[in-house]
PDB file of C-alpha atoms in Angstrom:
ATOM      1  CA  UNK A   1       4.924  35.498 -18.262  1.00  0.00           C
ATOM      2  CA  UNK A   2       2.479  35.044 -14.802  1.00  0.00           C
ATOM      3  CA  UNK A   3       4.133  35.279 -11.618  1.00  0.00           C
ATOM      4  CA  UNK A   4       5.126  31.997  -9.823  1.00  0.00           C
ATOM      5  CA  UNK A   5       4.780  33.447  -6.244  1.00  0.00           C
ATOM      6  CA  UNK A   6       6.413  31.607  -3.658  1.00  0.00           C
ATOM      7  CA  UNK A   7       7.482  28.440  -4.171  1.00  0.00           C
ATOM      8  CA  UNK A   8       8.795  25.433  -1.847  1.00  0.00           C
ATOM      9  CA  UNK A   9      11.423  22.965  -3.259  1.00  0.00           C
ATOM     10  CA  UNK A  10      12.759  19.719  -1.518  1.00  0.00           C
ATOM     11  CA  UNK A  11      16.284  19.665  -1.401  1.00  0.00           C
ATOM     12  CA  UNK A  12      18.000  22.431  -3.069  1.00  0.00           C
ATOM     13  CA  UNK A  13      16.511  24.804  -5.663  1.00  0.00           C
ATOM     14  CA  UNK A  14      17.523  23.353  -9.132  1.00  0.00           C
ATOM     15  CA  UNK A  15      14.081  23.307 -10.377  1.00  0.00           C
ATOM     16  CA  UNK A  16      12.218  26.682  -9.072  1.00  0.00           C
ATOM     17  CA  UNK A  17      15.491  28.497 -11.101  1.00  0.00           C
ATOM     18  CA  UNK A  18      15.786  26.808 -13.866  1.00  0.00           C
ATOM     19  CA  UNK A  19      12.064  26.680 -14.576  1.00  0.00           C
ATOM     20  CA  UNK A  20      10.439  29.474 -12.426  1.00  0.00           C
ATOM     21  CA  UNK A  21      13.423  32.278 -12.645  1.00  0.00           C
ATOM     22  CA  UNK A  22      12.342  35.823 -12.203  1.00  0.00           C
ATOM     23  CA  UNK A  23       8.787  34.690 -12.032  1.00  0.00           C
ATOM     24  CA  UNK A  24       9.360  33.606  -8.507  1.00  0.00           C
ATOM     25  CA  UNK A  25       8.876  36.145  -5.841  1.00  0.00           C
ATOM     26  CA  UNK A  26      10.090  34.084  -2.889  1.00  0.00           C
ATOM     27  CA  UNK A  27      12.042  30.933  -2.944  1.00  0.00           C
ATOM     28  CA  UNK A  28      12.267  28.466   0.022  1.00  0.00           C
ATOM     29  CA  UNK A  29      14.202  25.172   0.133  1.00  0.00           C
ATOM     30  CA  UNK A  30      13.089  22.145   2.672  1.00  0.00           C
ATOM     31  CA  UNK A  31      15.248  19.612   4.254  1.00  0.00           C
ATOM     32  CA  UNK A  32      15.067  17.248   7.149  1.00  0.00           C
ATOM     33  CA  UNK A  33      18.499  17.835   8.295  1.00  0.00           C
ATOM     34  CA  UNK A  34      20.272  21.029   9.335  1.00  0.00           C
ATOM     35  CA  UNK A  35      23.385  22.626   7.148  1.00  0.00           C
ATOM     36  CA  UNK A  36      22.697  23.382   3.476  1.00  0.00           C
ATOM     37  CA  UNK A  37      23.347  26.952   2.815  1.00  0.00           C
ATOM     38  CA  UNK A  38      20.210  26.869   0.437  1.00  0.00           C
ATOM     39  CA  UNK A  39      17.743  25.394   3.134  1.00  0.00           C
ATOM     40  CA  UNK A  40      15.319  28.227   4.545  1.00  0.00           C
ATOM     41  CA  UNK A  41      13.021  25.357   6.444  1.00  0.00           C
ATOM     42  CA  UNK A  42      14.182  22.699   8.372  1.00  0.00           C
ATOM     43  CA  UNK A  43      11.344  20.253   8.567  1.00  0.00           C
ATOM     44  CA  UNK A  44      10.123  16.734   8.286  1.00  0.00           C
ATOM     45  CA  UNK A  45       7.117  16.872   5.604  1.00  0.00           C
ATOM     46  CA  UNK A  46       5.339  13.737   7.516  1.00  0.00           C
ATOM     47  CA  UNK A  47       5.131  16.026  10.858  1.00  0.00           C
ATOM     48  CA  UNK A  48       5.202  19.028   9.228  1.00  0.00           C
ATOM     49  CA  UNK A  49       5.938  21.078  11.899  1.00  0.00           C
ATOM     50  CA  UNK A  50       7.511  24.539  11.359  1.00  0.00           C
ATOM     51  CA  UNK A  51       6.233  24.508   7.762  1.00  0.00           C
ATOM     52  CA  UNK A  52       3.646  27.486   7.666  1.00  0.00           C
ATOM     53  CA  UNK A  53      -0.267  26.473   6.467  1.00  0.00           C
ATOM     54  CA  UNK A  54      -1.521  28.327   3.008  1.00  0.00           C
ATOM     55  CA  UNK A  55       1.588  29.859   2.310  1.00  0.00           C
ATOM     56  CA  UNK A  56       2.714  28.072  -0.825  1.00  0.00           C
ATOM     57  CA  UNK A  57       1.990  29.049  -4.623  1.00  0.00           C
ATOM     58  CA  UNK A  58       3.822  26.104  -5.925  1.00  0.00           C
ATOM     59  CA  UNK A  59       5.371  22.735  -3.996  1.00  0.00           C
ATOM     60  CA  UNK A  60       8.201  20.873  -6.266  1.00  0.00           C
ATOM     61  CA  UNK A  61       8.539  17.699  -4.838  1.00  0.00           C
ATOM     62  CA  UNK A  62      10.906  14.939  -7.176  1.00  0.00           C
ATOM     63  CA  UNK A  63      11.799  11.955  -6.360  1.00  0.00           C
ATOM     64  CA  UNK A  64      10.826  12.458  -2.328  1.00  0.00           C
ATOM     65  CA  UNK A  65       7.777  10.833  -1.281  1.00  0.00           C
ATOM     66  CA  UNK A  66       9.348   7.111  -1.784  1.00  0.00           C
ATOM     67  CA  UNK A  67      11.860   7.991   0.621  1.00  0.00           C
ATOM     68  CA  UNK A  68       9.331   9.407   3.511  1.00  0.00           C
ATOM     69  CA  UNK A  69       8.073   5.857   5.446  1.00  0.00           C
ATOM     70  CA  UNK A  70       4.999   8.203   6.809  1.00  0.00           C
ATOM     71  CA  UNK A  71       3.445   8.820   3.476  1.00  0.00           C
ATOM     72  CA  UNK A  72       0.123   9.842   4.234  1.00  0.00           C
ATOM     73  CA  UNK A  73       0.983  12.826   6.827  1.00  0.00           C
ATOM     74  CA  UNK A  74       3.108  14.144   4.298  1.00  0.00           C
ATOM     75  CA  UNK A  75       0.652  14.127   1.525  1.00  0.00           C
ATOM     76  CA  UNK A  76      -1.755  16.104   4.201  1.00  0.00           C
ATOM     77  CA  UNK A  77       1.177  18.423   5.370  1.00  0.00           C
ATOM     78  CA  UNK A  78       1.714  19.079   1.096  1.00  0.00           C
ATOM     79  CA  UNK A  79      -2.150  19.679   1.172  1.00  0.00           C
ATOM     80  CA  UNK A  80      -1.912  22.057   4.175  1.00  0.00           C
ATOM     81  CA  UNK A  81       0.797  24.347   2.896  1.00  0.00           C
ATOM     82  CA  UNK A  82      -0.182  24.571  -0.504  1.00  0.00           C
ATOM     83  CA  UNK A  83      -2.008  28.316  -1.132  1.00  0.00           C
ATOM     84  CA  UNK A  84      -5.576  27.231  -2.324  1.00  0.00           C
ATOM     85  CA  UNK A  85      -5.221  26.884  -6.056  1.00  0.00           C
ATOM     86  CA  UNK A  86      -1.137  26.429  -5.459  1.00  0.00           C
ATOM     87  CA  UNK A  87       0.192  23.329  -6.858  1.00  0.00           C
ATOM     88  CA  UNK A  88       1.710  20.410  -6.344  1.00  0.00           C
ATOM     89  CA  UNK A  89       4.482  19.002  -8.993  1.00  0.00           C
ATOM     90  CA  UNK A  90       5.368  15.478  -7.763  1.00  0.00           C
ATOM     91  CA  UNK A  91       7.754  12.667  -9.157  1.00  0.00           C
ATOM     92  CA  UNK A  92       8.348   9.410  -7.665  1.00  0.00           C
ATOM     93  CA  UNK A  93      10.508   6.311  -9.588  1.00  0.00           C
ATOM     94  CA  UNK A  94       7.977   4.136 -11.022  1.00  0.00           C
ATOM     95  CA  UNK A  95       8.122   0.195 -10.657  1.00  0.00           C
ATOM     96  CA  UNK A  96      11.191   0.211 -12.859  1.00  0.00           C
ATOM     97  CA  UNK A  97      14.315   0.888 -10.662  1.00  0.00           C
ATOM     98  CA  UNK A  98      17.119   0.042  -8.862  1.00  0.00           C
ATOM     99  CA  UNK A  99      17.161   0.563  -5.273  1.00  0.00           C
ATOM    100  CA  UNK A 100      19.377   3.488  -4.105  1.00  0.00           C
ATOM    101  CA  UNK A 101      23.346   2.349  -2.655  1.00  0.00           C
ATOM    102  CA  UNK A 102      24.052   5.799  -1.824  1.00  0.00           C
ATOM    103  CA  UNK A 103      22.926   7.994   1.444  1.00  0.00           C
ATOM    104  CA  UNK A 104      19.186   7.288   0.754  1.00  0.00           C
ATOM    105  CA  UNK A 105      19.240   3.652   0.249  1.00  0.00           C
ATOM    106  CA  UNK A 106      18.518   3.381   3.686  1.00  0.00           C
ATOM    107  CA  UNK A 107      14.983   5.855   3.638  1.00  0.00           C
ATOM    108  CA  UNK A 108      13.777   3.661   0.213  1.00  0.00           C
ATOM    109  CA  UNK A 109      10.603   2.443   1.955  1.00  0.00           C
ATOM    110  CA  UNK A 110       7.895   2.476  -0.874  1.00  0.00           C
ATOM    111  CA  UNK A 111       7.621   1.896  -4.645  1.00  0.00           C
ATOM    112  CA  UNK A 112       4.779   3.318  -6.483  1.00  0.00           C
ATOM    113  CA  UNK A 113       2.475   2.030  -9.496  1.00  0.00           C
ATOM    114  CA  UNK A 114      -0.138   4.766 -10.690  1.00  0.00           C
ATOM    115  CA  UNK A 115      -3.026   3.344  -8.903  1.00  0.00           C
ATOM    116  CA  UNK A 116      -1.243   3.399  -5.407  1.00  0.00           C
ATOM    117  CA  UNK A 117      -0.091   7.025  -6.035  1.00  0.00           C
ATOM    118  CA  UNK A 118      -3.722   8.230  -7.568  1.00  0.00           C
ATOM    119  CA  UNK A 119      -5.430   6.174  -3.992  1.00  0.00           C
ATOM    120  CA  UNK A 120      -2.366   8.309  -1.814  1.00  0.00           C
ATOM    121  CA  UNK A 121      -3.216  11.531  -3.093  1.00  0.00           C
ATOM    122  CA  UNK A 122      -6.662  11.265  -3.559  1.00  0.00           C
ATOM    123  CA  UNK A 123      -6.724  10.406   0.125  1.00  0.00           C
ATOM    124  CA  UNK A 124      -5.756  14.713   0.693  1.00  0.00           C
ATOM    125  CA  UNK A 125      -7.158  15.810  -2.930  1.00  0.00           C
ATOM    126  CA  UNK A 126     -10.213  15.255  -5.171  1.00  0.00           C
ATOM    127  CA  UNK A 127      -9.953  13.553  -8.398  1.00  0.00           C
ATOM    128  CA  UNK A 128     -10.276  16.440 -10.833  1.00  0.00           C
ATOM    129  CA  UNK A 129      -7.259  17.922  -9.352  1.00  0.00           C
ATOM    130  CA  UNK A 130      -4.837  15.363  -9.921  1.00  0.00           C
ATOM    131  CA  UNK A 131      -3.025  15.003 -12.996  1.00  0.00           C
ATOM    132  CA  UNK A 132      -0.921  11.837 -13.313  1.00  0.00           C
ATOM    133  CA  UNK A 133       1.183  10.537 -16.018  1.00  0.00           C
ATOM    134  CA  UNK A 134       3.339   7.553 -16.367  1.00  0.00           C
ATOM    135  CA  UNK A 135       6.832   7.743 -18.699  1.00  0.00           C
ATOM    136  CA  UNK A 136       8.875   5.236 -19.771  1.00  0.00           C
ATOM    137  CA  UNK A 137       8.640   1.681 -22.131  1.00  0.00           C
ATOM    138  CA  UNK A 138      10.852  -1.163 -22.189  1.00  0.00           C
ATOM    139  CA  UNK A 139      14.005   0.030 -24.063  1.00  0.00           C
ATOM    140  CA  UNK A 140      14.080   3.301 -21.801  1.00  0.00           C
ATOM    141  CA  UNK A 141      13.994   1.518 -18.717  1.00  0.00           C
ATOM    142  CA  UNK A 142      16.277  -1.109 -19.929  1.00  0.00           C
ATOM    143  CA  UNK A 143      18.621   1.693 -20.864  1.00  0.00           C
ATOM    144  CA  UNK A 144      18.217   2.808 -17.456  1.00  0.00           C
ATOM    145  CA  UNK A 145      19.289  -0.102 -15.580  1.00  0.00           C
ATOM    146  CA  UNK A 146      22.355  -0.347 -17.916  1.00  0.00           C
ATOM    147  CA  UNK A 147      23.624   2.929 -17.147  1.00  0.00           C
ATOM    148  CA  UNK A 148      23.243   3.909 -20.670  1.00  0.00           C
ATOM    149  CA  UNK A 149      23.191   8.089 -21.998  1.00  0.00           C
ATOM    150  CA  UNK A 150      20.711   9.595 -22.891  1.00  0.00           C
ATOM    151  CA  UNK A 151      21.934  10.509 -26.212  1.00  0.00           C
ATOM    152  CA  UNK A 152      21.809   7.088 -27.123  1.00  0.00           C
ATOM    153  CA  UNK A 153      18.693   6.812 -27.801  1.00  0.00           C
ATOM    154  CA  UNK A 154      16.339   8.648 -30.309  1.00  0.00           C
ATOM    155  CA  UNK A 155      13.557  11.149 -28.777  1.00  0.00           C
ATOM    156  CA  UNK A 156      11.254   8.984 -30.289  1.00  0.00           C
ATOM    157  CA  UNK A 157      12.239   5.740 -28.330  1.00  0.00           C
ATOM    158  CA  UNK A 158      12.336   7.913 -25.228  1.00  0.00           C
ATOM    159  CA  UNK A 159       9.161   9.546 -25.796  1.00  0.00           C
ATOM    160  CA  UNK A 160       7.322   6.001 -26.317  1.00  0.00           C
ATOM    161  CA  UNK A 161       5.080   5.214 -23.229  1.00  0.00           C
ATOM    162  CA  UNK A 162       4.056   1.809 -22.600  1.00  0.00           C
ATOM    163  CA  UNK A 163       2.398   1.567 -19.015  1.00  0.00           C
ATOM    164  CA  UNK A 164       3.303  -1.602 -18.357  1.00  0.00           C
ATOM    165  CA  UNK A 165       7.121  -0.378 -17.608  1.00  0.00           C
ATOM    166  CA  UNK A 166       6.929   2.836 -15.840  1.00  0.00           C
ATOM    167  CA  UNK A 167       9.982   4.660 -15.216  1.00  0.00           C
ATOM    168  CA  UNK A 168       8.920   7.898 -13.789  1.00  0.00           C
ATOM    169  CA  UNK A 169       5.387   8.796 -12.459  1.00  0.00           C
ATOM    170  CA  UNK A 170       4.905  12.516 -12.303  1.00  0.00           C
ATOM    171  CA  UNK A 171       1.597  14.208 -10.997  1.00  0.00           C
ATOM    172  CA  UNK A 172       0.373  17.651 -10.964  1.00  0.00           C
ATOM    173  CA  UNK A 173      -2.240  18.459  -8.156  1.00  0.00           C
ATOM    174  CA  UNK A 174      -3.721  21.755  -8.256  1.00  0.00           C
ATOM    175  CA  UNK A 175      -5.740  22.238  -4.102  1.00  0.00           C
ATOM    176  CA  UNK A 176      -8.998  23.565  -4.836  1.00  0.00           C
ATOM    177  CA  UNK A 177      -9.455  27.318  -3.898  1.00  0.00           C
TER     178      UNK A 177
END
């Protein structure tokens, strides 16, 4: 198994151990706001300030960028401190979801369809390095807005993507070395 080398998650770090785990050499956790015991950088991505340039192997970013109003210095700042070849794992809610009621209801500035996402981060990265995928199909998404389980539904009606009811958009951006 390759090493994973540093790695930057939003939030907490949820992801970088349940996926990266002894591959990771160094672990960092970013959030806005002073006081989680996990965070290691205090930061806004859309400044960007204090968040060093080059220094990242690997950037997980879920379900972040909708919340950020300045989307475009962000994508830059993710450009800037990704390693060259590091990248970039990225999830936004696609146009299939309910509005947040909890503490980031009020940051819920943008929704994204895969053309405005591809335009954003092609704006910061060339085409070839973007992967983009969209997930999700009618039942899945009604489902979703139900409040329904997961395991009430078969893999194969989960696994079914119709692009004309994205759930989740995920994108993996690799910055050219």
């Amino acid at each position: 198994s390759a090493r994973l080398g540093r790695v930057l998650e939003i939030g907490d770090r949820d992801y970088t151990e349940r996926f990266g785990g002894d591959r990771v050499t160094q672990s960092d956790v970013l959030n806005i706001n002073p006081g989680k015991a996990v965070t290691t950088i205090v930061a806004d991505l859309a400044g960007g300030e204090g968040i060093p340039s080059d220094a990242f192997d690997c950037v997980i970013l879920t379900q972040t960028l909708h919340l950020l109003y300045d989307v475009r210095p962000a994508i830059a700042t993710l450009r800037r401190i990704l390693k060259p070849g590091g990248t970039l794992l990225l999830t936004v809610p696609g146009t299939i979801s309910q509005v947040a009621t909890d503490e980031w209801g009020a940051t819920w500035y943008w929704g994204f369809t895969a053309l405005s996402l591809r335009r954003l981060l092609e704006e910061a990265f060339p085409a070839g390095s973007i992967e983009l995928a969209q997930h999700g199909n009618v039942l899945a998404s009604i489902g979703f807005l139900q409040g329904m389980a997961v395991e009430e539904f078969s893999a194969a009606e989960l696994d079914h993507r119709d692009e004309l009811y994205p759930l989740l958009l995920t994108a993996r951006i690799t910055r050219p070395l």
